[in-house]
Tab-separated table of C-alpha atoms in Angstrom:
chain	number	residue	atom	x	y	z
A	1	UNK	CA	163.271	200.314	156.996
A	2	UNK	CA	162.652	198.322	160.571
A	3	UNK	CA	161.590	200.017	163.489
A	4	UNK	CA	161.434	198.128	166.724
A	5	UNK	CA	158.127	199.005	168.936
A	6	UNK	CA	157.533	198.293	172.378
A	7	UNK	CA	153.981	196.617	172.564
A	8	UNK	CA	153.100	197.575	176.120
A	9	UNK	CA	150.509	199.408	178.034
A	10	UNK	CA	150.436	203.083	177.363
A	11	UNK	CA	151.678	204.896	180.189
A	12	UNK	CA	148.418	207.441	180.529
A	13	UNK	CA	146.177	208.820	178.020
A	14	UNK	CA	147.628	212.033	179.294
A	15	UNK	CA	148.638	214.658	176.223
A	16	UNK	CA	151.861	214.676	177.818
A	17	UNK	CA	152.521	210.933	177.304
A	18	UNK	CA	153.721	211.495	173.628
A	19	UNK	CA	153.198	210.341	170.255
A	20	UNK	CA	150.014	209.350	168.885
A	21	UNK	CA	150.280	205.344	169.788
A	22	UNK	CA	149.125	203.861	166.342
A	23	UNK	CA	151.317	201.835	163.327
A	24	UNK	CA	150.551	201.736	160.060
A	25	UNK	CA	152.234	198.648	158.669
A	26	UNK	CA	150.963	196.257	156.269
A	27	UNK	CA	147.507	198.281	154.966
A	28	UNK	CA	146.620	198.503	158.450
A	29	UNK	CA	146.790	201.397	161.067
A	30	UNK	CA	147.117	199.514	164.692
A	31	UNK	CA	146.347	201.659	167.397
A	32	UNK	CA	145.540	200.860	171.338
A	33	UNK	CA	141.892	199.797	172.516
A	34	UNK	CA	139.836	197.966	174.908
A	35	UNK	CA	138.161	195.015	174.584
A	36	UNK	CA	134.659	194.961	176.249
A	37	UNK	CA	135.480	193.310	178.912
A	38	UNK	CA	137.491	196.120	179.672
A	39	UNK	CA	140.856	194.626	178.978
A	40	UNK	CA	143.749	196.676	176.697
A	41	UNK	CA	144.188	195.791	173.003
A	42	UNK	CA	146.081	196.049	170.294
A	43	UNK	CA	143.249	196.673	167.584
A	44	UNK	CA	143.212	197.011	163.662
A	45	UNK	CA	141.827	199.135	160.825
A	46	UNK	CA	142.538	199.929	157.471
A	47	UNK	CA	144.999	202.758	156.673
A	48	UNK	CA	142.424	205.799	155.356
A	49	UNK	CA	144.665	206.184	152.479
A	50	UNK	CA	144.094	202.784	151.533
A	51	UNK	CA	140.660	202.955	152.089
A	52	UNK	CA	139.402	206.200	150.571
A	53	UNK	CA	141.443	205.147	147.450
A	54	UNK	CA	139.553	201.989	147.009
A	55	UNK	CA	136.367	203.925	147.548
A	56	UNK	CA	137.082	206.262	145.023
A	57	UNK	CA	137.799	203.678	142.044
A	58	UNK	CA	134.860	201.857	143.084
A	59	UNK	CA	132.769	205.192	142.515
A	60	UNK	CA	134.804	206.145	139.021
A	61	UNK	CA	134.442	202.344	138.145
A	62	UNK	CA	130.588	202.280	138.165
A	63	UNK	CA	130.998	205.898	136.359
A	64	UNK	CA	132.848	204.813	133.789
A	65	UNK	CA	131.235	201.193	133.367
A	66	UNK	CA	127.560	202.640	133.852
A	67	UNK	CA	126.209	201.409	130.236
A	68	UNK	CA	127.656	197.661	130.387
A	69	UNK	CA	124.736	195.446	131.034
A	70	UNK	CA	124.025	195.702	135.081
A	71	UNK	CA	124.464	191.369	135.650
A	72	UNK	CA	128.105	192.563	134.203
A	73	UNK	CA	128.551	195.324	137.125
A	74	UNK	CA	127.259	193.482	139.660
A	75	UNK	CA	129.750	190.717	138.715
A	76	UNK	CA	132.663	192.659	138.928
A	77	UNK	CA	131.547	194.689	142.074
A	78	UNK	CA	130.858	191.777	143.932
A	79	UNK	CA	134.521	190.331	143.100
A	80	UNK	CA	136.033	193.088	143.945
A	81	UNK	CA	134.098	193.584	147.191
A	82	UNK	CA	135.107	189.602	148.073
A	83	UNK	CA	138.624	190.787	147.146
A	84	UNK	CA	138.458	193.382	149.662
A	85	UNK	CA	137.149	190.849	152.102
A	86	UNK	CA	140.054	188.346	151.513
A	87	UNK	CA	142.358	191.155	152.551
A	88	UNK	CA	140.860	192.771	154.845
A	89	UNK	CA	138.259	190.349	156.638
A	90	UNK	CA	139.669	190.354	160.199
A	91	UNK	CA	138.399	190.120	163.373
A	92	UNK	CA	136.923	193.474	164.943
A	93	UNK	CA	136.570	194.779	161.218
A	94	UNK	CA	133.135	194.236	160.359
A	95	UNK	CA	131.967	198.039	160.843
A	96	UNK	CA	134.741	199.108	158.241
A	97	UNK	CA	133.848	196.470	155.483
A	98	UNK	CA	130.066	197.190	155.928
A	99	UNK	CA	130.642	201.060	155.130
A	100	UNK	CA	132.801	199.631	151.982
A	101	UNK	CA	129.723	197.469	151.393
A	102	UNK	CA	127.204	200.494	151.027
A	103	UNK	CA	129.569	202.677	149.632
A	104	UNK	CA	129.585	200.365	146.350
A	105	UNK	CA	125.988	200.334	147.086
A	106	UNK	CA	125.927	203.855	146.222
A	107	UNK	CA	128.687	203.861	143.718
A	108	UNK	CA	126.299	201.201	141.799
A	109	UNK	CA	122.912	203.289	142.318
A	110	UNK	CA	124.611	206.684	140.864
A	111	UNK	CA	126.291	204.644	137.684
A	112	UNK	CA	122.509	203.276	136.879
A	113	UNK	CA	120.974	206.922	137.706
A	114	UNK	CA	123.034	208.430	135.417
A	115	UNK	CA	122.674	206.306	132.434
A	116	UNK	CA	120.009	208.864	130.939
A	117	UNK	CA	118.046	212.016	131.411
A	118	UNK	CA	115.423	210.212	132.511
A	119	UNK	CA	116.741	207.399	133.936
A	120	UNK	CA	116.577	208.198	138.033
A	121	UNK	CA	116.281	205.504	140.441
A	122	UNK	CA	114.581	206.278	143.858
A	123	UNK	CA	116.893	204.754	146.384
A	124	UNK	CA	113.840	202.744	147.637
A	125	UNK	CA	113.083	200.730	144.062
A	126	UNK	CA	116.825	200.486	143.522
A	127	UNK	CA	117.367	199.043	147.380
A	128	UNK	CA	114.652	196.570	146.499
A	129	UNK	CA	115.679	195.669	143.683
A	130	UNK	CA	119.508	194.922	144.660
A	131	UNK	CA	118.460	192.526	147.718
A	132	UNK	CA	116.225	190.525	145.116
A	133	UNK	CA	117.800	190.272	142.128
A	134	UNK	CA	121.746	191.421	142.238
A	135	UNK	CA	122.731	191.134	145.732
A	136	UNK	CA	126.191	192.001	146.712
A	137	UNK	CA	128.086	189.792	149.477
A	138	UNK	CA	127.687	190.804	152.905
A	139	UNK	CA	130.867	191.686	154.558
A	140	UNK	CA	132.381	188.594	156.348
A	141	UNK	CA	135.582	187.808	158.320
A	142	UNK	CA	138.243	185.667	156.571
A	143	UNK	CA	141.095	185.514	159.012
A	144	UNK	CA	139.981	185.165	162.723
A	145	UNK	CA	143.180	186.952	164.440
């Protein structure tokens, strides 16, 4: 299905003005903002949907996957999170893909923690221990828009 939009400036911010003024077309929920210099934008993010859904394999992944050898993990977590990237690496997203970023963090720390009874990682040791030895890529943008 097409819709035709008219990009244009809002009329107010006023209730009364109607609808809620975002798009959600192609993964991305476009919605009305201002750039810091004070002019109006048309600004990007990724649908919640979308997002909570990758979220949530990420966390069952490192569940499910929390006895393969942790070089493994960190292999495929860090693929996945450049995958992410590819798609999703635009200009004025940086804030979303970070909060991806240490959500696998955590994802990763739980699926070690719970590989025994007694196998507990302090957040500190484990934090340590991923910027040393298995860091993850930092979020970056891919498509300058």
């Amino acid at each position: 299905q097409t819709a035709l939009l008219a990009f244009k400036r809002p009329p107010s911010r006023n209730q009364s003005a109607g609808g809620t003024g975002t798009l959600a077309l192609l993964g991305f929920t476009h919605y009305g903002g201002k750039t810091r210099q004070g002019y109006g934008v048309i600004k990007r993010k990724t649908v919640g949907k979308r997002l909570r859904r990758f979220m949530q394999a990420s966390w069952t992944w490192c569940r499910e996957n929390r006895h393969a050898p942790r070089q493994e993990q960190y292999r495929t977590l860090g693929s996945t999170l450049r995958g992410y990237d590819q798609y999703d690496g635009i200009r004025g997203h940086v804030k979303r893909l970070e909060v991806v970023v240490e959500h696998t963090e955590r994802a990763g720390h739980y699926g070690l923690s719970t590989r025994s009874h007694k196998g507990h990682i302090h957040w500190q040791k484990f934090e340590g221990f991923l910027r040393q030895k298995l860091p993850l890529p930092k979020p970056s943008i891919i498509h300058n828009i």
